[in-house]
Amino acid sequence: MTKSELIEVIAREQSHLAYRDVELAVKCMIEQMSQALAGGDRIEIRGFGSFSLHFRPPRVGRNPKTGESVHLAGKYVPHFKPGKELRERVNQGYQRELEESA
Amino acid sequence: MALTKADMAEHLFEELGLNKREAKDMVEMFFEEIRQALEDGRQVKLSGFGNFDLREKKQRPGRNPKTGEEIPITARRVVTFRPGQKLKARVEAFSEQQAASAKPHTG
């Protein structure tokens, strides 16, 4: 499912809202989440999961072309930890698929 | 402070003028539709933010940490998140700011 498909599904269910409003809302939510992480904040969504930053310590890397070693500064990377409900539902969906194909 | 669903609903109310009810439902639905797609075994791609991918894990041996008893961890499907280029770049910019502000003044 892509962002535009997500917008379509929500627009179908929220038929009292114009498609354009749903589109703006989805983009607004994604932007707010990106901004939170870009500002070093966590995101905590009960039943879905949490997003946080993990620190990658500085290291000496190598340029694969020249073999030359380069110093890479420490950096933060976004990390997602699925919540309980999401973990369980994803796995239940999988177990159902396995049963159906058995 | 962590960003929550309540913050996101408040933001939709302020920025887009949705009423409180609509804003709350919108946030709820956003996460519910992503969960539903993942439950149905569909990957979710939010361009600019990242992809929620699904991975199948084979059964592997496990152990009850309390009793030491051996119990297999059954085959399962798990969600992984791969941040998109744009999000990674924005977070790296934050890393650089942090590094710069942590540097001692030499001037």
PDB file of C-alpha atoms in Angstrom:
ATOM      1  CA  MET A   1       0.000   0.000   0.000  1.00  0.00           C
ATOM      2  CA  THR A   2       1.356   3.392  -0.995  1.00  0.00           C
ATOM      3  CA  LYS A   3       0.650   6.800   0.479  1.00  0.00           C
ATOM      4  CA  SER A   4      -1.923   7.543  -2.235  1.00  0.00           C
ATOM      5  CA  GLU A   5      -3.673   4.204  -1.657  1.00  0.00           C
ATOM      6  CA  LEU A   6      -3.777   4.967   2.066  1.00  0.00           C
ATOM      7  CA  ILE A   7      -5.351   8.352   1.303  1.00  0.00           C
ATOM      8  CA  GLU A   8      -7.961   6.654  -0.922  1.00  0.00           C
ATOM      9  CA  VAL A   9      -8.938   4.093   1.737  1.00  0.00           C
ATOM     10  CA  ILE A  10      -9.377   6.774   4.398  1.00  0.00           C
ATOM     11  CA  ALA A  11     -11.287   9.050   2.002  1.00  0.00           C
ATOM     12  CA  ARG A  12     -13.695   6.195   1.190  1.00  0.00           C
ATOM     13  CA  GLU A  13     -14.400   5.613   4.871  1.00  0.00           C
ATOM     14  CA  GLN A  14     -14.559   9.281   5.844  1.00  0.00           C
ATOM     15  CA  SER A  15     -16.993  10.133   3.064  1.00  0.00           C
ATOM     16  CA  HIS A  16     -18.069  13.378   4.749  1.00  0.00           C
ATOM     17  CA  LEU A  17     -14.563  14.774   4.186  1.00  0.00           C
ATOM     18  CA  ALA A  18     -13.348  15.916   0.779  1.00  0.00           C
ATOM     19  CA  TYR A  19     -10.580  13.811  -0.771  1.00  0.00           C
ATOM     20  CA  ARG A  20      -8.339  16.877  -0.755  1.00  0.00           C
ATOM     21  CA  ASP A  21      -8.771  17.259   3.033  1.00  0.00           C
ATOM     22  CA  VAL A  22      -7.820  13.639   3.646  1.00  0.00           C
ATOM     23  CA  GLU A  23      -4.794  14.059   1.387  1.00  0.00           C
ATOM     24  CA  LEU A  24      -3.675  17.155   3.318  1.00  0.00           C
ATOM     25  CA  ALA A  25      -4.281  15.435   6.653  1.00  0.00           C
ATOM     26  CA  VAL A  26      -2.193  12.375   5.732  1.00  0.00           C
ATOM     27  CA  LYS A  27       0.654  14.526   4.440  1.00  0.00           C
ATOM     28  CA  CYS A  28       0.418  16.707   7.534  1.00  0.00           C
ATOM     29  CA  MET A  29       0.670  13.674   9.861  1.00  0.00           C
ATOM     30  CA  ILE A  30       3.656  12.227   8.003  1.00  0.00           C
ATOM     31  CA  GLU A  31       5.386  15.609   8.045  1.00  0.00           C
ATOM     32  CA  GLN A  32       4.773  16.032  11.781  1.00  0.00           C
ATOM     33  CA  MET A  33       6.232  12.579  12.440  1.00  0.00           C
ATOM     34  CA  SER A  34       9.293  13.341  10.299  1.00  0.00           C
ATOM     35  CA  GLN A  35       9.769  16.649  12.074  1.00  0.00           C
ATOM     36  CA  ALA A  36       9.606  15.014  15.479  1.00  0.00           C
ATOM     37  CA  LEU A  37      12.371  12.569  14.554  1.00  0.00           C
ATOM     38  CA  ALA A  38      14.409  15.256  12.784  1.00  0.00           C
ATOM     39  CA  GLY A  39      14.282  17.236  16.035  1.00  0.00           C
ATOM     40  CA  GLY A  40      15.456  14.296  18.132  1.00  0.00           C
ATOM     41  CA  ASP A  41      12.021  13.504  19.615  1.00  0.00           C
ATOM     42  CA  ARG A  42      10.423  10.087  19.977  1.00  0.00           C
ATOM     43  CA  ILE A  43       7.008   9.089  18.614  1.00  0.00           C
ATOM     44  CA  GLU A  44       4.841   6.834  20.771  1.00  0.00           C
ATOM     45  CA  ILE A  45       1.650   5.405  19.270  1.00  0.00           C
ATOM     46  CA  ARG A  46      -0.080   2.914  21.542  1.00  0.00           C
ATOM     47  CA  GLY A  47      -0.988  -0.304  19.746  1.00  0.00           C
ATOM     48  CA  PHE A  48       1.121   0.647  16.740  1.00  0.00           C
ATOM     49  CA  GLY A  49       4.653   1.171  17.956  1.00  0.00           C
ATOM     50  CA  SER A  50       7.309   3.705  18.787  1.00  0.00           C
ATOM     51  CA  PHE A  51       9.884   5.504  16.700  1.00  0.00           C
ATOM     52  CA  SER A  52      13.121   6.699  18.213  1.00  0.00           C
ATOM     53  CA  LEU A  53      16.663   7.504  17.166  1.00  0.00           C
ATOM     54  CA  HIS A  54      19.487   5.028  17.605  1.00  0.00           C
ATOM     55  CA  PHE A  55      23.042   6.284  17.768  1.00  0.00           C
ATOM     56  CA  ARG A  56      25.618   4.785  15.439  1.00  0.00           C
ATOM     57  CA  PRO A  57      29.072   5.438  16.927  1.00  0.00           C
ATOM     58  CA  PRO A  58      31.850   6.937  14.797  1.00  0.00           C
ATOM     59  CA  ARG A  59      33.850   4.369  12.855  1.00  0.00           C
ATOM     60  CA  VAL A  60      36.589   4.028  10.312  1.00  0.00           C
ATOM     61  CA  GLY A  61      35.096   2.990   7.003  1.00  0.00           C
ATOM     62  CA  ARG A  62      36.703   2.211   3.714  1.00  0.00           C
ATOM     63  CA  ASN A  63      36.160   3.666   0.284  1.00  0.00           C
ATOM     64  CA  PRO A  64      35.241   0.516  -1.677  1.00  0.00           C
ATOM     65  CA  LYS A  65      36.764   1.918  -4.885  1.00  0.00           C
ATOM     66  CA  THR A  66      40.151   3.074  -3.628  1.00  0.00           C
ATOM     67  CA  GLY A  67      40.478   0.967  -0.465  1.00  0.00           C
ATOM     68  CA  GLU A  68      41.380   4.191   1.344  1.00  0.00           C
ATOM     69  CA  SER A  69      40.160   4.409   4.946  1.00  0.00           C
ATOM     70  CA  VAL A  70      37.814   7.259   5.841  1.00  0.00           C
ATOM     71  CA  HIS A  71      36.651   8.526   9.204  1.00  0.00           C
ATOM     72  CA  LEU A  72      32.847   8.362   9.532  1.00  0.00           C
ATOM     73  CA  ALA A  73      31.304  10.557  12.214  1.00  0.00           C
ATOM     74  CA  GLY A  74      28.769   9.151  14.672  1.00  0.00           C
ATOM     75  CA  LYS A  75      25.185   9.624  13.596  1.00  0.00           C
ATOM     76  CA  TYR A  76      21.587   8.957  14.542  1.00  0.00           C
ATOM     77  CA  VAL A  77      19.303   6.686  12.522  1.00  0.00           C
ATOM     78  CA  PRO A  78      15.506   6.303  12.851  1.00  0.00           C
ATOM     79  CA  HIS A  79      14.348   3.111  14.531  1.00  0.00           C
ATOM     80  CA  PHE A  80      10.863   1.584  14.803  1.00  0.00           C
ATOM     81  CA  LYS A  81       9.728  -0.860  17.472  1.00  0.00           C
ATOM     82  CA  PRO A  82       6.341  -2.404  16.657  1.00  0.00           C
ATOM     83  CA  GLY A  83       3.781  -2.345  19.485  1.00  0.00           C
ATOM     84  CA  LYS A  84       2.021  -5.379  20.900  1.00  0.00           C
ATOM     85  CA  GLU A  85      -1.208  -5.083  18.889  1.00  0.00           C
ATOM     86  CA  LEU A  86       0.641  -4.600  15.604  1.00  0.00           C
ATOM     87  CA  ARG A  87       2.979  -7.537  16.305  1.00  0.00           C
ATOM     88  CA  GLU A  88       0.096  -9.811  17.195  1.00  0.00           C
ATOM     89  CA  ARG A  89      -2.128  -8.864  14.272  1.00  0.00           C
ATOM     90  CA  VAL A  90       0.669  -9.211  11.724  1.00  0.00           C
ATOM     91  CA  ASN A  91       1.493 -12.636  13.047  1.00  0.00           C
ATOM     92  CA  GLN A  92      -2.174 -13.708  13.216  1.00  0.00           C
ATOM     93  CA  GLY A  93      -2.562 -12.717   9.561  1.00  0.00           C
ATOM     94  CA  TYR A  94       0.431 -14.885   8.752  1.00  0.00           C
ATOM     95  CA  GLN A  95      -0.860 -17.871  10.744  1.00  0.00           C
ATOM     96  CA  ARG A  96      -4.204 -17.611   8.875  1.00  0.00           C
ATOM     97  CA  GLU A  97      -2.351 -17.630   5.535  1.00  0.00           C
ATOM     98  CA  LEU A  98      -0.389 -20.697   6.590  1.00  0.00           C
ATOM     99  CA  GLU A  99      -3.574 -22.522   7.599  1.00  0.00           C
ATOM    100  CA  GLU A 100      -5.328 -21.599   4.370  1.00  0.00           C
ATOM    101  CA  SER A 101      -2.461 -22.902   2.237  1.00  0.00           C
ATOM    102  CA  ALA A 102      -2.084 -26.111   4.276  1.00  0.00           C
TER     103      ALA A 102
ATOM    104  CA  MET B   1       8.634  14.924  24.868  1.00  0.00           C
ATOM    105  CA  ALA B   2       7.322  12.092  22.735  1.00  0.00           C
ATOM    106  CA  LEU B   3       4.841  12.790  19.947  1.00  0.00           C
ATOM    107  CA  THR B   4       1.495  11.036  20.593  1.00  0.00           C
ATOM    108  CA  LYS B   5      -1.824  10.542  18.783  1.00  0.00           C
ATOM    109  CA  ALA B   6      -3.309  13.354  20.890  1.00  0.00           C
ATOM    110  CA  ASP B   7      -0.585  15.752  19.651  1.00  0.00           C
ATOM    111  CA  MET B   8      -1.236  14.710  16.070  1.00  0.00           C
ATOM    112  CA  ALA B   9      -5.005  15.250  16.403  1.00  0.00           C
ATOM    113  CA  GLU B  10      -4.383  18.667  17.973  1.00  0.00           C
ATOM    114  CA  HIS B  11      -2.120  19.567  15.050  1.00  0.00           C
ATOM    115  CA  LEU B  12      -4.794  18.587  12.471  1.00  0.00           C
ATOM    116  CA  PHE B  13      -7.314  20.687  14.374  1.00  0.00           C
ATOM    117  CA  GLU B  14      -4.994  23.716  14.371  1.00  0.00           C
ATOM    118  CA  GLU B  15      -3.478  23.370  10.899  1.00  0.00           C
ATOM    119  CA  LEU B  16      -6.356  22.063   8.811  1.00  0.00           C
ATOM    120  CA  GLY B  17      -9.389  23.135  10.807  1.00  0.00           C
ATOM    121  CA  LEU B  18     -10.794  19.623  11.168  1.00  0.00           C
ATOM    122  CA  ASN B  19     -13.056  19.532  14.209  1.00  0.00           C
ATOM    123  CA  LYS B  20     -11.771  17.658  17.270  1.00  0.00           C
ATOM    124  CA  ARG B  21     -13.812  14.535  16.485  1.00  0.00           C
ATOM    125  CA  GLU B  22     -12.692  14.429  12.837  1.00  0.00           C
ATOM    126  CA  ALA B  23      -9.080  15.025  13.817  1.00  0.00           C
ATOM    127  CA  LYS B  24      -9.115  12.207  16.367  1.00  0.00           C
ATOM    128  CA  ASP B  25     -10.786   9.800  13.900  1.00  0.00           C
ATOM    129  CA  MET B  26      -8.312  10.763  11.176  1.00  0.00           C
ATOM    130  CA  VAL B  27      -5.273   9.926  13.325  1.00  0.00           C
ATOM    131  CA  GLU B  28      -6.905   6.694  14.484  1.00  0.00           C
ATOM    132  CA  MET B  29      -7.709   5.680  10.932  1.00  0.00           C
ATOM    133  CA  PHE B  30      -4.256   6.529   9.630  1.00  0.00           C
ATOM    134  CA  PHE B  31      -2.605   4.043  11.985  1.00  0.00           C
ATOM    135  CA  GLU B  32      -5.430   1.496  11.718  1.00  0.00           C
ATOM    136  CA  GLU B  33      -5.235   1.321   7.913  1.00  0.00           C
ATOM    137  CA  ILE B  34      -1.474   0.820   8.062  1.00  0.00           C
ATOM    138  CA  ARG B  35      -1.947  -1.944  10.655  1.00  0.00           C
ATOM    139  CA  GLN B  36      -4.678  -3.560   8.550  1.00  0.00           C
ATOM    140  CA  ALA B  37      -2.540  -3.608   5.402  1.00  0.00           C
ATOM    141  CA  LEU B  38       0.336  -5.179   7.340  1.00  0.00           C
ATOM    142  CA  GLU B  39      -2.014  -7.728   8.898  1.00  0.00           C
ATOM    143  CA  ASP B  40      -3.177  -8.607   5.369  1.00  0.00           C
ATOM    144  CA  GLY B  41       0.441  -9.220   4.424  1.00  0.00           C
ATOM    145  CA  ARG B  42       0.901  -6.032   2.404  1.00  0.00           C
ATOM    146  CA  GLN B  43       3.996  -3.857   2.636  1.00  0.00           C
ATOM    147  CA  VAL B  44       3.289  -0.146   3.318  1.00  0.00           C
ATOM    148  CA  LYS B  45       5.306   2.521   1.499  1.00  0.00           C
ATOM    149  CA  LEU B  46       5.063   6.112   2.710  1.00  0.00           C
ATOM    150  CA  SER B  47       7.283   8.082   0.361  1.00  0.00           C
ATOM    151  CA  GLY B  48       9.461  10.633   2.142  1.00  0.00           C
ATOM    152  CA  PHE B  49       9.068   8.784   5.430  1.00  0.00           C
ATOM    153  CA  GLY B  50       9.820   5.112   4.975  1.00  0.00           C
ATOM    154  CA  ASN B  51       8.593   1.597   4.274  1.00  0.00           C
ATOM    155  CA  PHE B  52       7.048  -0.898   6.634  1.00  0.00           C
ATOM    156  CA  ASP B  53       8.245  -4.251   5.341  1.00  0.00           C
ATOM    157  CA  LEU B  54       7.250  -7.755   6.363  1.00  0.00           C
ATOM    158  CA  ARG B  55       9.705 -10.564   7.018  1.00  0.00           C
ATOM    159  CA  GLU B  56       9.053 -14.202   7.631  1.00  0.00           C
ATOM    160  CA  LYS B  57      11.070 -15.828  10.393  1.00  0.00           C
ATOM    161  CA  LYS B  58      11.585 -19.578  10.499  1.00  0.00           C
ATOM    162  CA  GLN B  59      11.004 -21.542  13.665  1.00  0.00           C
ATOM    163  CA  ARG B  60      14.099 -21.481  15.869  1.00  0.00           C
ATOM    164  CA  PRO B  61      15.060 -22.980  19.221  1.00  0.00           C
ATOM    165  CA  GLY B  62      14.316 -20.830  22.243  1.00  0.00           C
ATOM    166  CA  ARG B  63      14.436 -21.097  25.971  1.00  0.00           C
ATOM    167  CA  ASN B  64      12.231 -19.954  28.814  1.00  0.00           C
ATOM    168  CA  PRO B  65      14.583 -17.498  30.529  1.00  0.00           C
ATOM    169  CA  LYS B  66      13.052 -18.245  33.942  1.00  0.00           C
ATOM    170  CA  THR B  67      13.039 -22.034  33.942  1.00  0.00           C
ATOM    171  CA  GLY B  68      15.743 -22.731  31.355  1.00  0.00           C
ATOM    172  CA  GLU B  69      13.305 -25.060  29.628  1.00  0.00           C
ATOM    173  CA  GLU B  70      13.743 -25.423  25.854  1.00  0.00           C
ATOM    174  CA  ILE B  71      10.715 -24.270  23.836  1.00  0.00           C
ATOM    175  CA  PRO B  72      10.763 -23.580  20.099  1.00  0.00           C
ATOM    176  CA  ILE B  73      10.001 -20.043  18.907  1.00  0.00           C
ATOM    177  CA  THR B  74       7.412 -20.740  16.227  1.00  0.00           C
ATOM    178  CA  ALA B  75       7.615 -19.461  12.641  1.00  0.00           C
ATOM    179  CA  ARG B  76       6.251 -15.918  12.480  1.00  0.00           C
ATOM    180  CA  ARG B  77       5.950 -12.776  10.426  1.00  0.00           C
ATOM    181  CA  VAL B  78       7.393  -9.522  11.748  1.00  0.00           C
ATOM    182  CA  VAL B  79       7.299  -5.854  10.711  1.00  0.00           C
ATOM    183  CA  THR B  80      10.487  -3.944  10.022  1.00  0.00           C
ATOM    184  CA  PHE B  81      10.770  -0.256   9.226  1.00  0.00           C
ATOM    185  CA  ARG B  82      13.179   1.057   6.603  1.00  0.00           C
ATOM    186  CA  PRO B  83      13.462   4.833   6.802  1.00  0.00           C
ATOM    187  CA  GLY B  84      13.363   6.610   3.442  1.00  0.00           C
ATOM    188  CA  GLN B  85      16.208   8.729   2.037  1.00  0.00           C
ATOM    189  CA  LYS B  86      14.528  12.006   2.964  1.00  0.00           C
ATOM    190  CA  LEU B  87      13.922  11.018   6.600  1.00  0.00           C
ATOM    191  CA  LYS B  88      17.446   9.607   6.942  1.00  0.00           C
ATOM    192  CA  ALA B  89      18.914  12.841   5.578  1.00  0.00           C
ATOM    193  CA  ARG B  90      16.862  14.951   8.001  1.00  0.00           C
ATOM    194  CA  VAL B  91      17.934  12.822  10.955  1.00  0.00           C
ATOM    195  CA  GLU B  92      21.573  12.998   9.808  1.00  0.00           C
ATOM    196  CA  ALA B  93      21.306  16.771   9.741  1.00  0.00           C
ATOM    197  CA  PHE B  94      20.170  16.552  13.374  1.00  0.00           C
ATOM    198  CA  SER B  95      23.220  14.346  14.142  1.00  0.00           C
ATOM    199  CA  GLU B  96      25.496  17.018  12.700  1.00  0.00           C
ATOM    200  CA  GLN B  97      23.846  19.779  14.729  1.00  0.00           C
ATOM    201  CA  GLN B  98      24.273  17.705  17.868  1.00  0.00           C
ATOM    202  CA  ALA B  99      27.937  17.055  17.100  1.00  0.00           C
ATOM    203  CA  ALA B 100      28.521  20.750  16.415  1.00  0.00           C
ATOM    204  CA  SER B 101      26.881  21.888  19.636  1.00  0.00           C
ATOM    205  CA  ALA B 102      28.814  19.307  21.651  1.00  0.00           C
ATOM    206  CA  LYS B 103      32.175  20.566  20.349  1.00  0.00           C
ATOM    207  CA  PRO B 104      34.184  22.655  22.804  1.00  0.00           C
ATOM    208  CA  HIS B 105      34.680  26.289  21.827  1.00  0.00           C
ATOM    209  CA  THR B 106      38.202  26.983  20.645  1.00  0.00           C
ATOM    210  CA  GLY B 107      37.806  30.650  19.687  1.00  0.00           C
TER     211      GLY B 107
END
